[in-house]
C-alpha positions as a printed Julia matrix, in Angstrom:
130×3 Matrix{Float64}:
 61.21  133.28   78.73
 60.84  129.28   78.91
 60.39  127.28   81.93
 63.73  125.93   81.38
 65.1   129.35   81.51
 63.33  130.52   84.18
 64.28  127.32   86.57
 67.79  127.53   85.85
 67.69  131.12   87.09
 66.33  130.25   90.33
 68.9   127.76   90.93
 72.57  129.19   91.31
 74.49  129.23   88.56
 76.9   126.49   89.57
 74.82  123.63   89.95
 72.11  124.39   87.0
 75.13  124.04   84.66
 76.32  120.86   86.0
 72.68  119.28   86.64
 69.99  121.07   84.31
 69.62  120.17   80.54
 66.66  120.31   77.85
 68.08  117.39   75.9
 70.1   113.88   76.29
 72.73  115.71   73.89
 72.65  119.09   76.16
 73.13  116.51   79.46
 76.19  115.0    78.27
 77.76  118.67   77.27
 76.87  120.09   80.69
 78.68  116.83   82.3
 82.05  117.41   79.77
 81.82  121.49   80.73
 82.58  120.44   84.31
 86.01  120.96   85.7
 86.1   117.86   87.5
 84.13  114.92   85.43
 82.5   112.34   87.86
 81.96  109.0    86.83
 78.04  109.72   87.03
 76.53  112.84   86.8
 72.58  113.14   87.01
 71.25  115.74   84.65
 67.45  116.91   84.84
 65.17  118.9    82.4
 63.01  120.77   84.85
 59.16  120.83   83.87
 57.94  121.13   87.61
 59.53  123.19   90.75
 58.54  124.08   93.98
 60.56  125.38   97.01
 60.1   123.94  100.57
 62.22  124.79  103.8
 66.32  124.79  102.64
 65.71  122.97   99.14
 64.39  123.58   95.52
 62.48  120.29   94.51
 63.09  119.75   90.65
 61.02  117.37   88.67
 61.27  116.32   84.94
 63.41  114.15   82.74
 66.39  112.81   83.97
 69.29  111.34   82.68
 72.8   109.66   84.28
 75.69  110.54   82.01
 78.5   107.97   82.77
 81.69  108.51   81.67
 84.43  106.69   80.99
 88.34  107.02   82.02
 90.54  109.61   80.35
 92.73  108.66   77.47
 94.77  111.46   76.24
 93.12  114.27   77.25
 89.85  112.89   75.97
 87.19  110.86   77.58
 87.4   107.19   76.43
 83.38  107.12   76.1
 80.24  109.22   77.42
 77.04  107.02   77.96
 73.35  108.55   78.61
 71.13  106.29   80.96
 67.55  107.51   80.6
 65.96  107.43   84.41
 62.31  108.47   83.36
 60.67  111.19   85.25
 62.94  111.9    88.72
 62.52  114.42   91.51
 65.7   115.91   92.59
 66.45  118.3    95.54
 68.94  121.22   95.05
 70.02  123.43   98.2
 68.89  126.76   98.38
 72.05  128.4    99.92
 75.64  128.28   99.49
 76.37  127.35   95.67
 73.2   125.24   95.19
 74.63  121.76   94.81
 72.26  118.92   94.0
 71.27  116.98   97.08
 72.27  113.16   96.57
 75.35  111.07   95.12
 75.5   112.46   91.78
 78.91  113.37   92.16
 79.96  110.02   93.98
 81.52  106.64   92.7
 78.73  104.35   91.75
 79.43  100.85   93.35
 78.97   97.76   91.28
 76.96   95.27   93.19
 76.41   92.03   91.22
 73.08   90.66   91.73
 72.37   86.95   93.54
 72.1    84.44   91.14
 71.1    81.36   93.75
 69.9    81.34   97.26
 70.29   78.15   99.49
 67.66   77.58  102.06
 68.6    75.65  105.3
 65.86   74.25  107.53
 67.97   73.38  110.38
 70.98   75.81  110.15
 72.28   74.9   113.5
 72.36   71.22  112.66
 76.11   70.54  112.29
 75.45   67.56  109.34
 74.04   70.4   107.21
 76.99   72.33  106.5
 80.24   70.6   104.61
 83.71   70.68  106.42
 85.86   73.42  105.53
């Protein structure tokens, strides 16, 4: 039995099927197999594991699988973002979900391109009239 199979057997099947895969291609297939496909799904290839309290801590190569909108019953696109080595937490009880926001929408936050520094910020002449 490979290490991947041992890890998948320790984490409850619903979470393992959604969040564990050995390759980027398998990560996309695991995401597409979900009943409700989230915008971003984090999938990990487990290479390390330890249990602490109510959590499994699983480390390994991780990918974010990002899915586009659905058109005609199929996804418009699927994109894989390589995250490098990550450490993820899974609950040991219940349905064993991954702890974190892998099922939440990722809000777009534009990077700031300019910064204004004012020395006398309370001086009325430093601000333009509205």
